[in-house]
């Protein structure tokens, strides 16, 4: 069975990662929001007084997470599906929290929310396509435990779904 194409997950993760790296670095560099022309008043419902902490979180969690996931997909790592699911889910959570805190839903926010959902969905699709056929699966509990624990949990969840 041929391996699935890695172009789509790499492109999706890179799009999210690159924009989050840029946005996070820009907010961290000027926490007053002046580089984006955003007044600090947009943070009135946030627990932050400036954009430093949100910028660092965006840079590290969403930016580096998605960039790392793109690299893992390009390298065909066994962790690529887990990494992109986590990074796509992080983007979804980030956007939902942002929309709740800002009390608005701008089209760009909705687009990034959909991008995160697409990353998470594509990662599940990729993992299911590379799942081993039944005859190649280990048939003893001793062989099953030879996998790293996170992967064992992931495989069990995919079988259950």
Tab-separated table of C-alpha atoms in Angstrom:
chain	number	residue	atom	x	y	z
A	1	UNK	CA	0.000	0.000	0.000
A	2	UNK	CA	1.599	3.315	-1.009
A	3	UNK	CA	2.220	5.961	1.617
A	4	UNK	CA	-0.115	8.964	1.540
A	5	UNK	CA	1.120	12.209	0.058
A	6	UNK	CA	2.713	14.494	2.593
A	7	UNK	CA	2.214	17.681	0.553
A	8	UNK	CA	-1.127	18.671	2.088
A	9	UNK	CA	-0.214	18.274	5.781
A	10	UNK	CA	3.158	19.959	5.193
A	11	UNK	CA	1.496	22.893	3.411
A	12	UNK	CA	-1.249	23.289	6.034
A	13	UNK	CA	1.160	23.108	8.972
A	14	UNK	CA	3.637	25.474	7.307
A	15	UNK	CA	0.905	28.014	6.545
A	16	UNK	CA	-0.243	28.013	10.165
A	17	UNK	CA	3.278	27.817	11.568
A	18	UNK	CA	4.808	30.584	9.469
A	19	UNK	CA	2.009	33.050	10.133
A	20	UNK	CA	2.011	32.252	13.874
A	21	UNK	CA	5.805	32.616	14.058
A	22	UNK	CA	5.562	35.997	12.354
A	23	UNK	CA	2.589	37.187	14.412
A	24	UNK	CA	3.982	35.906	17.707
A	25	UNK	CA	7.429	37.399	17.111
A	26	UNK	CA	5.888	40.726	16.107
A	27	UNK	CA	3.692	40.872	19.221
A	28	UNK	CA	6.586	39.847	21.481
A	29	UNK	CA	8.921	42.410	19.889
A	30	UNK	CA	6.488	45.269	20.472
A	31	UNK	CA	4.062	44.219	23.232
A	32	UNK	CA	2.212	47.529	22.899
A	33	UNK	CA	0.745	46.285	19.582
A	34	UNK	CA	2.164	49.196	17.601
A	35	UNK	CA	3.658	47.027	14.841
A	36	UNK	CA	0.184	45.714	14.041
A	37	UNK	CA	-1.565	48.971	14.833
A	38	UNK	CA	-3.580	47.291	17.587
A	39	UNK	CA	-4.450	49.323	20.660
A	40	UNK	CA	-4.028	47.733	24.076
A	41	UNK	CA	-7.745	48.298	24.623
A	42	UNK	CA	-8.481	45.111	22.643
A	43	UNK	CA	-7.118	43.232	25.657
A	44	UNK	CA	-9.809	44.555	28.009
A	45	UNK	CA	-11.341	41.063	28.471
A	46	UNK	CA	-7.963	39.281	28.591
A	47	UNK	CA	-5.947	38.641	31.759
A	48	UNK	CA	-2.975	40.417	30.100
A	49	UNK	CA	-1.966	44.080	30.133
A	50	UNK	CA	0.044	43.903	26.906
A	51	UNK	CA	0.719	41.492	24.022
A	52	UNK	CA	3.952	39.950	25.347
A	53	UNK	CA	2.518	36.737	26.844
A	54	UNK	CA	-0.009	36.158	24.024
A	55	UNK	CA	2.766	36.808	21.499
A	56	UNK	CA	5.115	34.307	23.141
A	57	UNK	CA	2.359	31.699	23.391
A	58	UNK	CA	1.439	32.206	19.739
A	59	UNK	CA	5.095	31.985	18.720
A	60	UNK	CA	5.943	28.861	20.726
A	61	UNK	CA	2.738	26.808	20.912
A	62	UNK	CA	1.122	27.504	17.551
A	63	UNK	CA	4.119	28.670	15.500
A	64	UNK	CA	6.802	26.220	16.563
A	65	UNK	CA	4.264	23.424	17.041
A	66	UNK	CA	2.964	23.618	13.478
A	67	UNK	CA	6.427	24.150	12.016
A	68	UNK	CA	7.705	21.097	13.894
A	69	UNK	CA	4.711	19.068	12.671
A	70	UNK	CA	5.414	20.128	9.071
A	71	UNK	CA	9.024	18.988	9.455
A	72	UNK	CA	7.921	15.630	10.892
A	73	UNK	CA	5.541	15.094	7.961
A	74	UNK	CA	8.277	15.982	5.467
A	75	UNK	CA	10.634	13.526	7.189
A	76	UNK	CA	7.858	10.873	7.305
A	77	UNK	CA	8.280	10.509	11.050
A	78	UNK	CA	5.960	8.175	12.907
A	79	UNK	CA	5.106	11.083	15.214
A	80	UNK	CA	3.924	13.357	12.392
A	81	UNK	CA	0.233	12.518	12.780
A	82	UNK	CA	0.256	13.031	16.537
A	83	UNK	CA	2.228	16.275	16.227
A	84	UNK	CA	-0.006	17.758	13.554
A	85	UNK	CA	-3.160	16.705	15.417
A	86	UNK	CA	-1.844	18.425	18.555
A	87	UNK	CA	-0.744	21.555	16.691
A	88	UNK	CA	-3.986	21.791	14.697
A	89	UNK	CA	-6.000	21.330	17.879
A	90	UNK	CA	-3.882	24.001	19.598
A	91	UNK	CA	-4.736	26.408	16.776
A	92	UNK	CA	-8.454	25.621	17.119
A	93	UNK	CA	-8.324	26.223	20.876
A	94	UNK	CA	-6.308	29.415	20.354
A	95	UNK	CA	-8.878	30.793	17.915
A	96	UNK	CA	-11.896	29.842	20.036
A	97	UNK	CA	-10.373	31.488	23.119
A	98	UNK	CA	-9.425	34.549	21.072
A	99	UNK	CA	-12.962	34.923	19.687
A	100	UNK	CA	-14.451	34.522	23.172
A	101	UNK	CA	-12.046	37.017	24.734
A	102	UNK	CA	-12.421	39.573	21.944
A	103	UNK	CA	-16.161	38.910	21.809
A	104	UNK	CA	-16.087	38.925	18.042
A	105	UNK	CA	-15.613	36.582	15.101
A	106	UNK	CA	-13.633	38.264	12.354
A	107	UNK	CA	-13.403	36.385	9.016
A	108	UNK	CA	-9.629	35.959	9.506
A	109	UNK	CA	-10.254	34.294	12.874
A	110	UNK	CA	-12.777	31.945	11.305
A	111	UNK	CA	-10.290	31.147	8.515
A	112	UNK	CA	-7.600	30.219	11.056
A	113	UNK	CA	-10.117	28.201	13.047
A	114	UNK	CA	-10.936	26.245	9.883
A	115	UNK	CA	-7.219	25.882	9.114
A	116	UNK	CA	-6.642	24.329	12.555
A	117	UNK	CA	-9.593	21.999	12.066
A	118	UNK	CA	-8.265	21.018	8.620
A	119	UNK	CA	-4.831	20.246	10.085
A	120	UNK	CA	-6.346	18.071	12.827
A	121	UNK	CA	-8.668	16.285	10.379
A	122	UNK	CA	-5.916	15.686	7.820
A	123	UNK	CA	-3.632	14.297	10.516
A	124	UNK	CA	-6.291	11.751	11.489
A	125	UNK	CA	-6.747	10.872	7.827
A	126	UNK	CA	-2.984	10.422	7.365
A	127	UNK	CA	-2.672	8.204	10.443
A	128	UNK	CA	-5.540	5.977	9.307
A	129	UNK	CA	-4.026	5.576	5.832
A	130	UNK	CA	-0.651	4.406	7.127
A	131	UNK	CA	-2.110	2.073	9.756
A	132	UNK	CA	-0.695	-1.418	9.355
A	133	UNK	CA	-2.909	-4.062	7.734
A	134	UNK	CA	-4.414	-6.636	10.117
A	135	UNK	CA	-1.931	-9.398	9.208
A	136	UNK	CA	1.013	-7.178	10.162
A	137	UNK	CA	-0.334	-6.138	13.546
A	138	UNK	CA	1.296	-7.764	16.553
A	139	UNK	CA	-0.765	-10.648	17.907
A	140	UNK	CA	0.603	-10.898	21.441
A	141	UNK	CA	0.348	-8.473	24.309
A	142	UNK	CA	4.151	-8.664	24.745
A	143	UNK	CA	4.667	-7.411	21.167
A	144	UNK	CA	2.081	-4.667	21.631
A	145	UNK	CA	3.915	-3.361	24.695
A	146	UNK	CA	7.121	-3.049	22.671
A	147	UNK	CA	5.690	0.135	21.122
A	148	UNK	CA	6.206	3.414	22.962
A	149	UNK	CA	3.262	4.060	25.294
A	150	UNK	CA	1.944	7.221	23.536
A	151	UNK	CA	1.840	5.387	20.206
A	152	UNK	CA	0.073	2.407	21.816
A	153	UNK	CA	-2.592	4.755	23.191
A	154	UNK	CA	-2.903	6.495	19.809
A	155	UNK	CA	-3.341	3.171	17.970
A	156	UNK	CA	-5.920	2.013	20.517
A	157	UNK	CA	-7.902	5.232	20.045
A	158	UNK	CA	-7.816	4.859	16.257
A	159	UNK	CA	-9.065	1.262	16.482
A	160	UNK	CA	-11.866	2.369	18.799
A	161	UNK	CA	-12.964	5.227	16.460
